[in-house]
Coordinates of C-alpha atoms in Angstrom, one line a residue:
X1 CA 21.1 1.0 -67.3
X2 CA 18.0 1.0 -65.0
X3 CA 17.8 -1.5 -62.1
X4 CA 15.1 -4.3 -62.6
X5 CA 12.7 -4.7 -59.4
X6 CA 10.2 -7.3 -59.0
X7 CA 7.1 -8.1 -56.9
X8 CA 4.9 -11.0 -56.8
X9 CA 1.1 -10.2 -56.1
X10 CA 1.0 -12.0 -53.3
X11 CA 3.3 -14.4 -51.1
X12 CA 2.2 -17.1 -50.3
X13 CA 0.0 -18.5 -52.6
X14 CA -2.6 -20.6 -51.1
X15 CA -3.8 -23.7 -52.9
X16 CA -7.0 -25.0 -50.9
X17 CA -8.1 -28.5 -52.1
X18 CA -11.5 -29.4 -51.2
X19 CA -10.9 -33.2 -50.5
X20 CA -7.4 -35.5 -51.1
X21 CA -7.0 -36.1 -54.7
X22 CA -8.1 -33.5 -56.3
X23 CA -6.5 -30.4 -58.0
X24 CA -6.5 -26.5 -57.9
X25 CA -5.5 -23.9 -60.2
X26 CA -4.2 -20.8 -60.1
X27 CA -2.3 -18.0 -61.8
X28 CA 0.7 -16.7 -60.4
X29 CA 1.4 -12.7 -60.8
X30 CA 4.6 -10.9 -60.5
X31 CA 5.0 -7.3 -61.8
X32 CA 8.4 -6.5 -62.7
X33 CA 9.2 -2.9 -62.8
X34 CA 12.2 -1.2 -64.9
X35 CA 11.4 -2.8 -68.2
X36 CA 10.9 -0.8 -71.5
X37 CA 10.7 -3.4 -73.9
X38 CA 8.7 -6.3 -72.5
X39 CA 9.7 -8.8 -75.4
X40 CA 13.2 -8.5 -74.5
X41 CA 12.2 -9.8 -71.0
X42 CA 12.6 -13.4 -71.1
X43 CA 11.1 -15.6 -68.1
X44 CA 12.6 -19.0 -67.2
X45 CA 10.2 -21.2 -65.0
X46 CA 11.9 -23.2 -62.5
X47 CA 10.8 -27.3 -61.9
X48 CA 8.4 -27.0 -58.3
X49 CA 9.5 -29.5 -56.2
X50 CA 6.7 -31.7 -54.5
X51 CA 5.7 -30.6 -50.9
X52 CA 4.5 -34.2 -49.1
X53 CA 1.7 -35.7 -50.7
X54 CA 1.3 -32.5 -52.8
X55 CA 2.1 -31.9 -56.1
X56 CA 3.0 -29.3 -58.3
X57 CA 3.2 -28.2 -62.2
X58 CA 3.9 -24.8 -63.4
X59 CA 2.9 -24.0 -66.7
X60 CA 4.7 -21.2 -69.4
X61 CA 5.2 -18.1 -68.0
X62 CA 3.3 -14.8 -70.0
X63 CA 4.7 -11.9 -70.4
X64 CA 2.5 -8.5 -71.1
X65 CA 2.5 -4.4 -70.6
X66 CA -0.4 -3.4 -68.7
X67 CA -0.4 0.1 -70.2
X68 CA 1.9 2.0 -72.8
X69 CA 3.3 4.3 -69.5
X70 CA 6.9 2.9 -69.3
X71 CA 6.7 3.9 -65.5
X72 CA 4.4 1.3 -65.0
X73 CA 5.2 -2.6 -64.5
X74 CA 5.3 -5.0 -66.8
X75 CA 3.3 -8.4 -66.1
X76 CA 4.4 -11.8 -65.5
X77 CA 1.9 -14.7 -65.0
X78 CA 2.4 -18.4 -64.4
X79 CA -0.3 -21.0 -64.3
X80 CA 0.3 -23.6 -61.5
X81 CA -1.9 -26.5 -60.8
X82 CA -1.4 -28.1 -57.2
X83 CA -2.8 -32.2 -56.9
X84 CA -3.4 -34.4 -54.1
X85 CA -2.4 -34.1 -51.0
X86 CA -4.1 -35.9 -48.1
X87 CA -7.2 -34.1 -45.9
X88 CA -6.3 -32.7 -43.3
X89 CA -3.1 -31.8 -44.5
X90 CA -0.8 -29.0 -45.3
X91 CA 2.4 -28.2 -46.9
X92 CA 5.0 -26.0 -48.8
X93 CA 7.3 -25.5 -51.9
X94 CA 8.4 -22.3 -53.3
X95 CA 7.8 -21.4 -57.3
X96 CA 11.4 -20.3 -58.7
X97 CA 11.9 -17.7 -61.4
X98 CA 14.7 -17.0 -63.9
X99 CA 14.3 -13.2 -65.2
X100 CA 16.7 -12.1 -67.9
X101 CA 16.8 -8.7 -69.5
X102 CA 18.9 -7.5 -72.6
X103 CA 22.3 -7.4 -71.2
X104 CA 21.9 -7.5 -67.4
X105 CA 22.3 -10.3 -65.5
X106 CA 20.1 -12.4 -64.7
X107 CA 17.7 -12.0 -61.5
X108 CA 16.4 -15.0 -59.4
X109 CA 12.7 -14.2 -57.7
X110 CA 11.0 -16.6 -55.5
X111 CA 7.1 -17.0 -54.0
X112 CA 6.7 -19.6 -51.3
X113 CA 3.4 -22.2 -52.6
X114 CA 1.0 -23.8 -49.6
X115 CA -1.4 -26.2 -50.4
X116 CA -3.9 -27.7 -47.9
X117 CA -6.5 -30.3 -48.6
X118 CA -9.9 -30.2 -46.1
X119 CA -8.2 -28.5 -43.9
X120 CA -10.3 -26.7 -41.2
X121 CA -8.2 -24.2 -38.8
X122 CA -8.7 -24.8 -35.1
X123 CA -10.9 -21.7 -33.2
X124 CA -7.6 -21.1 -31.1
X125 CA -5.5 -20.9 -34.3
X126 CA -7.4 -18.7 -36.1
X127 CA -7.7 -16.3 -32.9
X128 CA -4.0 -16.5 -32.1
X129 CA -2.8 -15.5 -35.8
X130 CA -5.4 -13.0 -35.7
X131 CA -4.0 -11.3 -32.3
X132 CA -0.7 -11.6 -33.4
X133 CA -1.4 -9.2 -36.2
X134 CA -3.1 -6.8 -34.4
X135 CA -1.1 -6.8 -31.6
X136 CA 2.4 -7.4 -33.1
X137 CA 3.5 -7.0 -29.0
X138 CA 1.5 -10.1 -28.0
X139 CA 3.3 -12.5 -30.6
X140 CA 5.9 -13.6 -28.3
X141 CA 3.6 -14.6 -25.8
X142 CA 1.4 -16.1 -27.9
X143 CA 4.2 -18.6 -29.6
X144 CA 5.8 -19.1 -26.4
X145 CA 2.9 -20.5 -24.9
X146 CA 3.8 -24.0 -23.7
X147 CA 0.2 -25.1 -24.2
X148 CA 0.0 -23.7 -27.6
X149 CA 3.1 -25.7 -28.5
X150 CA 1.8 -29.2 -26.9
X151 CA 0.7 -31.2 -29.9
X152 CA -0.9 -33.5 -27.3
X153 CA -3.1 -30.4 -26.0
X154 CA -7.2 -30.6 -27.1
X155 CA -8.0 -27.1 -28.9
X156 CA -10.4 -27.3 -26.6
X157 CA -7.5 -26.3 -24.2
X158 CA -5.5 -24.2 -26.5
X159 CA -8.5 -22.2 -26.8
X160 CA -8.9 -21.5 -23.4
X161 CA -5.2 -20.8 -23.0
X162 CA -5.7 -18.0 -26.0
X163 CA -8.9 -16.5 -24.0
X164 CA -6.7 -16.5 -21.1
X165 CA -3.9 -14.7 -22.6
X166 CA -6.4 -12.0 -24.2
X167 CA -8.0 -11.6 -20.7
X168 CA -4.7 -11.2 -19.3
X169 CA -3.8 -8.2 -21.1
X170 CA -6.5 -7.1 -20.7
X171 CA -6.0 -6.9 -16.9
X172 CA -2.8 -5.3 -17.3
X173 CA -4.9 -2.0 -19.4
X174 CA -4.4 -3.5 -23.3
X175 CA -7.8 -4.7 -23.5
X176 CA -8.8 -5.4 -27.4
X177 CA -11.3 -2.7 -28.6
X178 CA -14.4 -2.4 -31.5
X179 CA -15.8 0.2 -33.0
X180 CA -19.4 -0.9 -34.6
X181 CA -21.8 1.0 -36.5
X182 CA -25.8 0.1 -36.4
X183 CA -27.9 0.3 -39.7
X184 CA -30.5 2.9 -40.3
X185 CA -29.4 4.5 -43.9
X186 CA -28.2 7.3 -45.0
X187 CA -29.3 8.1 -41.5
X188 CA -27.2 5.8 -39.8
X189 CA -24.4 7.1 -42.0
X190 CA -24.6 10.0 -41.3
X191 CA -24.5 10.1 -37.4
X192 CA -21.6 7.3 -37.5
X193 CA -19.6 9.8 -39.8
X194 CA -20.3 12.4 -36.8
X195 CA -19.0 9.8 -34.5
X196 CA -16.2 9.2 -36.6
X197 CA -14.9 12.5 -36.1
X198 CA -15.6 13.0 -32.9
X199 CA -13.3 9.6 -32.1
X200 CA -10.4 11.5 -34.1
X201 CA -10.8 14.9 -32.6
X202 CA -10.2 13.5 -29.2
X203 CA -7.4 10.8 -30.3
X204 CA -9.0 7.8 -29.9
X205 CA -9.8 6.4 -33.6
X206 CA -6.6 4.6 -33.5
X207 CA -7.1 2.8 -30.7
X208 CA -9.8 0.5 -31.7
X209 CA -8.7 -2.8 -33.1
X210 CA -11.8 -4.3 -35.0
X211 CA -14.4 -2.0 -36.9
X212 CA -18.3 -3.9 -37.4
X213 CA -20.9 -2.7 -39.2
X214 CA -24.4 -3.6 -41.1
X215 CA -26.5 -1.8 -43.8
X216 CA -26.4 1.9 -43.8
X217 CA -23.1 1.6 -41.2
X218 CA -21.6 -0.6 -43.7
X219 CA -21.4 2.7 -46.0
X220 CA -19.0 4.7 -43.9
X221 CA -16.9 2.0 -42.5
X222 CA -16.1 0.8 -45.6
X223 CA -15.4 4.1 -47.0
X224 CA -13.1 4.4 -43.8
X225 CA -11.4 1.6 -44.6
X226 CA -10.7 2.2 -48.2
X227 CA -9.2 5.4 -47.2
X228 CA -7.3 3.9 -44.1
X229 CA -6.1 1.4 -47.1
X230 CA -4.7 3.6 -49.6
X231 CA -3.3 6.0 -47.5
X232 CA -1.2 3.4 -45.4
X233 CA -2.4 3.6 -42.0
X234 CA -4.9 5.1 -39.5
X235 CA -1.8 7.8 -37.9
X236 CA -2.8 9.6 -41.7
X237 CA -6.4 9.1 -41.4
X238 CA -7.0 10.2 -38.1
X239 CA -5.6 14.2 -38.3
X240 CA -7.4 14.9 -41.5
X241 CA -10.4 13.4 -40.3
X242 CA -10.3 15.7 -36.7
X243 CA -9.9 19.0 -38.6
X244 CA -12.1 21.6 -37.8
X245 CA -14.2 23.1 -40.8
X246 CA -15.3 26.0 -39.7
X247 CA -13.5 28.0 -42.4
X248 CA -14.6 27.9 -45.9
X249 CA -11.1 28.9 -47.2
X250 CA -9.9 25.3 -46.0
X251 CA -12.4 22.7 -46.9
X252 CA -12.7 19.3 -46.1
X253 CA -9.8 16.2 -47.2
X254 CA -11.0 15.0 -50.5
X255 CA -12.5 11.5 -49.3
X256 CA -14.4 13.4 -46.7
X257 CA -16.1 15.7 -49.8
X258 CA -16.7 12.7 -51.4
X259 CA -18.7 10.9 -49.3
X260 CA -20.8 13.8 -48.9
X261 CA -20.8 14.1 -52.7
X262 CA -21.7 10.9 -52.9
X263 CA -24.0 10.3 -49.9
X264 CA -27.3 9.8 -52.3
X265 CA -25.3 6.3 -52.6
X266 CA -29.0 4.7 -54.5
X267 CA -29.4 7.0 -56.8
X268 CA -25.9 9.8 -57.1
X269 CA -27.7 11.8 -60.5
X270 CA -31.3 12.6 -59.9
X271 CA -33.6 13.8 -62.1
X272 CA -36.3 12.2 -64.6
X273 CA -33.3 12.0 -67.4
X274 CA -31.1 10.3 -65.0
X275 CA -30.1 7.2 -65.5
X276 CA -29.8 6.2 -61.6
X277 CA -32.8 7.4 -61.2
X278 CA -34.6 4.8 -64.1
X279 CA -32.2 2.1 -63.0
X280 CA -33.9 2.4 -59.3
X281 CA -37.4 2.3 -60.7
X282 CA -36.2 -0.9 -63.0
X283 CA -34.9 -2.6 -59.8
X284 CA -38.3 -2.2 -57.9
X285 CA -40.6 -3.1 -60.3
X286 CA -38.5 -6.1 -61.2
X287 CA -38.3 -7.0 -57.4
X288 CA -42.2 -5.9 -57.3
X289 CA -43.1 -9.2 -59.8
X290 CA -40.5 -11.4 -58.5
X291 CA -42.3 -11.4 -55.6
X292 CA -45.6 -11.8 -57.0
X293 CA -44.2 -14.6 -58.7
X294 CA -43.6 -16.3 -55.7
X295 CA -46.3 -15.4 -53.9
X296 CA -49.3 -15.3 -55.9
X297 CA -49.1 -19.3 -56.8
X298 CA -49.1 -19.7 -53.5
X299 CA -52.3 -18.1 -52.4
X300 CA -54.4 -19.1 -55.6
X301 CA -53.1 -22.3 -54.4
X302 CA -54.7 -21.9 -51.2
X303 CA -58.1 -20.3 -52.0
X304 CA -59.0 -23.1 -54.8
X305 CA -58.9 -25.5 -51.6
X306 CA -62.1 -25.0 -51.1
X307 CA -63.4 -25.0 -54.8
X308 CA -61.5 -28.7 -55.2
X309 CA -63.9 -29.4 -52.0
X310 CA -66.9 -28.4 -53.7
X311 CA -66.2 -30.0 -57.4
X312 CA -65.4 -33.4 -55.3
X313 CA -69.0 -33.6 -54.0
X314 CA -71.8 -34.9 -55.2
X315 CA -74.0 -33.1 -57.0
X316 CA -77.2 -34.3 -56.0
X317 CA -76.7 -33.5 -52.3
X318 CA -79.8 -33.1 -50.0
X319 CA -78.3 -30.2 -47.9
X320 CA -79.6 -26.9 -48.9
X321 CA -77.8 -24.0 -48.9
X322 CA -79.4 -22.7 -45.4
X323 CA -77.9 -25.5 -43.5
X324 CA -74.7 -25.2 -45.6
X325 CA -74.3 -21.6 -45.0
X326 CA -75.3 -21.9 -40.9
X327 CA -72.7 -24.7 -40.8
X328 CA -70.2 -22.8 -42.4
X329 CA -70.7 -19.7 -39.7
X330 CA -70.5 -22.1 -36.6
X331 CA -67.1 -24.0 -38.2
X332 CA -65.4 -20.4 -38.4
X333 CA -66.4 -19.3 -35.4
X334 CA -65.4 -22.3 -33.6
X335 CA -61.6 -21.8 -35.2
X336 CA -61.4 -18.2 -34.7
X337 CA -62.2 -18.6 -30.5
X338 CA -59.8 -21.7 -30.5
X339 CA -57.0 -19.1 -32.7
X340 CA -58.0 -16.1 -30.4
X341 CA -57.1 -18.8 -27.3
X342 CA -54.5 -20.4 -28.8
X343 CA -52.6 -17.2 -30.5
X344 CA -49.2 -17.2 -29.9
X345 CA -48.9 -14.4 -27.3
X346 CA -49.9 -16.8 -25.2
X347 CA -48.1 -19.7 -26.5
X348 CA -46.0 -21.5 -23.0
X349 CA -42.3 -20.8 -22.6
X350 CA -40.4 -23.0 -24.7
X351 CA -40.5 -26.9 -23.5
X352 CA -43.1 -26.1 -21.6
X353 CA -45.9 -28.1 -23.0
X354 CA -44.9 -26.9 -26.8
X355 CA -45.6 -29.6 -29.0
X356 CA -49.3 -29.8 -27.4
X357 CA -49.4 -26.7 -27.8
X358 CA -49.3 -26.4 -31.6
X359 CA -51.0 -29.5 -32.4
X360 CA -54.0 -28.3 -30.4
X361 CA -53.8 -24.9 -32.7
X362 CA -53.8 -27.0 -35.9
X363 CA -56.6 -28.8 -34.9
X364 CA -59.2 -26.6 -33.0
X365 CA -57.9 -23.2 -35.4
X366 CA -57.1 -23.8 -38.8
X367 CA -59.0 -26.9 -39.8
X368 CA -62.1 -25.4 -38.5
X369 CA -61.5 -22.6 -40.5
X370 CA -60.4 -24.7 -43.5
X371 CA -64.0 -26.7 -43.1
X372 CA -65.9 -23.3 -43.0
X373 CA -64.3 -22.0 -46.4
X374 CA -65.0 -25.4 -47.9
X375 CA -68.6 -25.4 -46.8
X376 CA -69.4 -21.7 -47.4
X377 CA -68.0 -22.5 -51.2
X378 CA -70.4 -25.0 -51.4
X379 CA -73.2 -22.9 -50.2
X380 CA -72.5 -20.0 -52.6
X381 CA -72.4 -23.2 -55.6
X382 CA -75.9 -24.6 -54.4
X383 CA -77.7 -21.0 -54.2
X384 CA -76.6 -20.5 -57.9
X385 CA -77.7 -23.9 -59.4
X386 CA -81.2 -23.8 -57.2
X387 CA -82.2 -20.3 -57.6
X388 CA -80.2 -19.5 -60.3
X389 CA -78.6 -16.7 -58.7
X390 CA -75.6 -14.9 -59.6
X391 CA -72.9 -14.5 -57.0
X392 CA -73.4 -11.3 -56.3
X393 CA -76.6 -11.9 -54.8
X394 CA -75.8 -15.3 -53.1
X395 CA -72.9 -13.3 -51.7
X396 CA -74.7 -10.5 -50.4
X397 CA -77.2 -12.9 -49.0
X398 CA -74.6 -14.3 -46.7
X399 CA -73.6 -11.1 -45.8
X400 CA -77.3 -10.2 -44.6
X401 CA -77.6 -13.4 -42.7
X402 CA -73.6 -12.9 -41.6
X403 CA -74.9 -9.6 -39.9
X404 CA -77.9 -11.4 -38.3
X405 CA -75.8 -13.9 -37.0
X406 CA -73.2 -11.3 -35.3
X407 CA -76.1 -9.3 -33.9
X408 CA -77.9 -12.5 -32.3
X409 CA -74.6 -13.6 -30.4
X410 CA -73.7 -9.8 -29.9
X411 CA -73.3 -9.2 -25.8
X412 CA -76.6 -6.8 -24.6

């Protein structure tokens, strides 16, 4: 007869409600181990009994092999809905279950249920769980805190009691540590790995509590931690990672081969068959006109300002396109100087005179400029209907006078 053991996937199971009133779902797993015939288990689901305001109903459980290896455990799911509650609140009841295979007796599981509705942790709670699992030595302090225990204390107090305890301890040599890893790519990876194993060959990788990382670091702390994960604990990690591989007859531990296997993380097959390879290509052009999606609307927006100027005014207008162009010139170069005085190197410190700052820019910069656009337009459109010149001309026309201009007002 072989003994029936059984695990739920995780205890407890948290039910977070957004507001009072409403409801949340979710399937309860327990893999029961020992079983050869999975339709000979039979599952009896036990009533819930309401926690406070909360409710709960547990549905039918299912029962279902994962895979045809008899080694492996057979699957157990219950649907539970928790309702109402009240916000700010939080409670508990416990999910019963029945288990009863061929002729053995009967085996009675339980999983603890915890619903809160709105709730919002405190700072100082949040902290003071976290140390506790960290710091497993710390956890009598912590609960024994009178302060921590006063419901009448603000968090606002509690929080500075939890800061107090960490800075304590940290007095007395068991100051928290963090190990955190810039960006920079495969780059980054690469020295952080070096780094890594440097930590482990002198003993000191397991002494850092909190591991932080972004972009390229985020590839070899999480790879750290997936090993850390699976092989239960950093007193594993840390020896395998120090060894010295200096001889080719004892290579590297597996995860450490793998990473370098692996390290072209973008694009692991190269070639011009490969499919990484085409998969990159299809993700940068697709990014490419995503892009241009959004952008391009935008600045054809912005350059036919000028040409709904010019189709607003009248047509018969007695400016020529001399005095038209000349104005154009002077409205730019009045908003360029006002932009070159007004750039934002030399913007004030902040509440220094801010707000005058920018409205001044606005006004002596960019509507100048906007005017000189509009006008210079309007100058091209009234060369081509009086002289009947294309735009080519007309444009190389302004760039003759353009250059006369910037010669004139050139410094001797």
């Amino acid at each position: 007869m072989r003994a029936v053991y059984a695990e739920f996937e995780a205890d407890p199971i948290v039910f977070e409600i957004r507001s009072a009133g409403g409801s949340r779902k979710k399937e309860v797993g327990l893999d029961v181990y020992g079983i050869e015939d999975a339709s000979r288990l039979r599952v009896e689901v036990g009533p819930v009994p309401p926690a406070g305001k909360f409710k709960f109903e547990a549905g039918t459980a299912t029962v279902r092999r994962v895979s045809s290896d008899p080694s492996d455990p057979v699957r157990v799911t219950v649907p539970v809905t928790c309702s109402g509650g009240e916000d700010g609140g939080e409670d508990e009841s416990a999910l019963t279950l029945v288990l009863a295979y061929s002729d053995q007796e009967p085996e009675t599981v339980a999983v603890r249920l915890v619903a809160t509705a709105n709730r919002v942790l405190p700072l100082w709670q949040v902290l003071a769980e976290e140390y506790e699992e960290i710091r497993p030595e710390w956890k009598a302090e912590l609960r024994g805190n009178p302060v921590l225990q006063d419901a009448k204390a603000t968090d606002r107090r509690k929080l500075q009691e939890v800061i107090g305890i960490v800075d304590g301890r940290a007095k007395k040599g068991e100051a928290l540590a963090a190990l955190c890893f810039s960006g920079g790519g495969i780059r980054s990876a690469t020295f952080n790995l070096g780094t890594l194993q440097g930590l482990a060959s002198a003993g000191l990788l397991g002494r850092f509590d909190y591991i932080s990382s972004v972009s390229g670091g985020g590839y070899v702390s999480s790879w750290l931690a997936g090993w850390i994960h699976r092989s239960g604990g950093i007193d594993d990690v840390e020896p395998r990672l120090a060894q010295a591989q200096s001889d080719p007859e004892h290579p590297e531990a597996a995860p450490l081969r793998a990473l370098r296997q692996y390290s072209n993380y973008l694009t692991p097959r190269l070639g011009a068959l490969s499919g990484d390879t085409w998969t990159v290509v299809a993700i940068v052009i697709r990014n490419l006109l995503l892009n241009l999606l959004v952008m391009l609307p935008l600045l054809a927006a912005a350059l036919a300002v000028p040409l709904l100027a010019v189709s607003r005014l009248p047509e018969a207008s007695v400016l020529g396109p001399v005095p038209l162009f000349w104005a154009a010139v002077v409205s730019g170069t009045l908003g360029l100087f006002f932009m070159s005085l007004l750039r934002a190197s030399a913007k004030p410190h902040p509440n220094e005179e801010q707000q005058w700052w920018e409205q001044r820019f606005l006004l002596l910069g960019l509507v100048p400029l906007l005017v000189s656009a509009a006008l210079m337009a309007w100058s091209v459109a009234r060369f081509t209907a009086l002289y009947d010149f294309s735009f080519l001309p007309a444009l190389r026309w302004i760039a003759a006078n353009g250059t006369v201009f910037a010669t004139l007002c050139a410094p001797a």
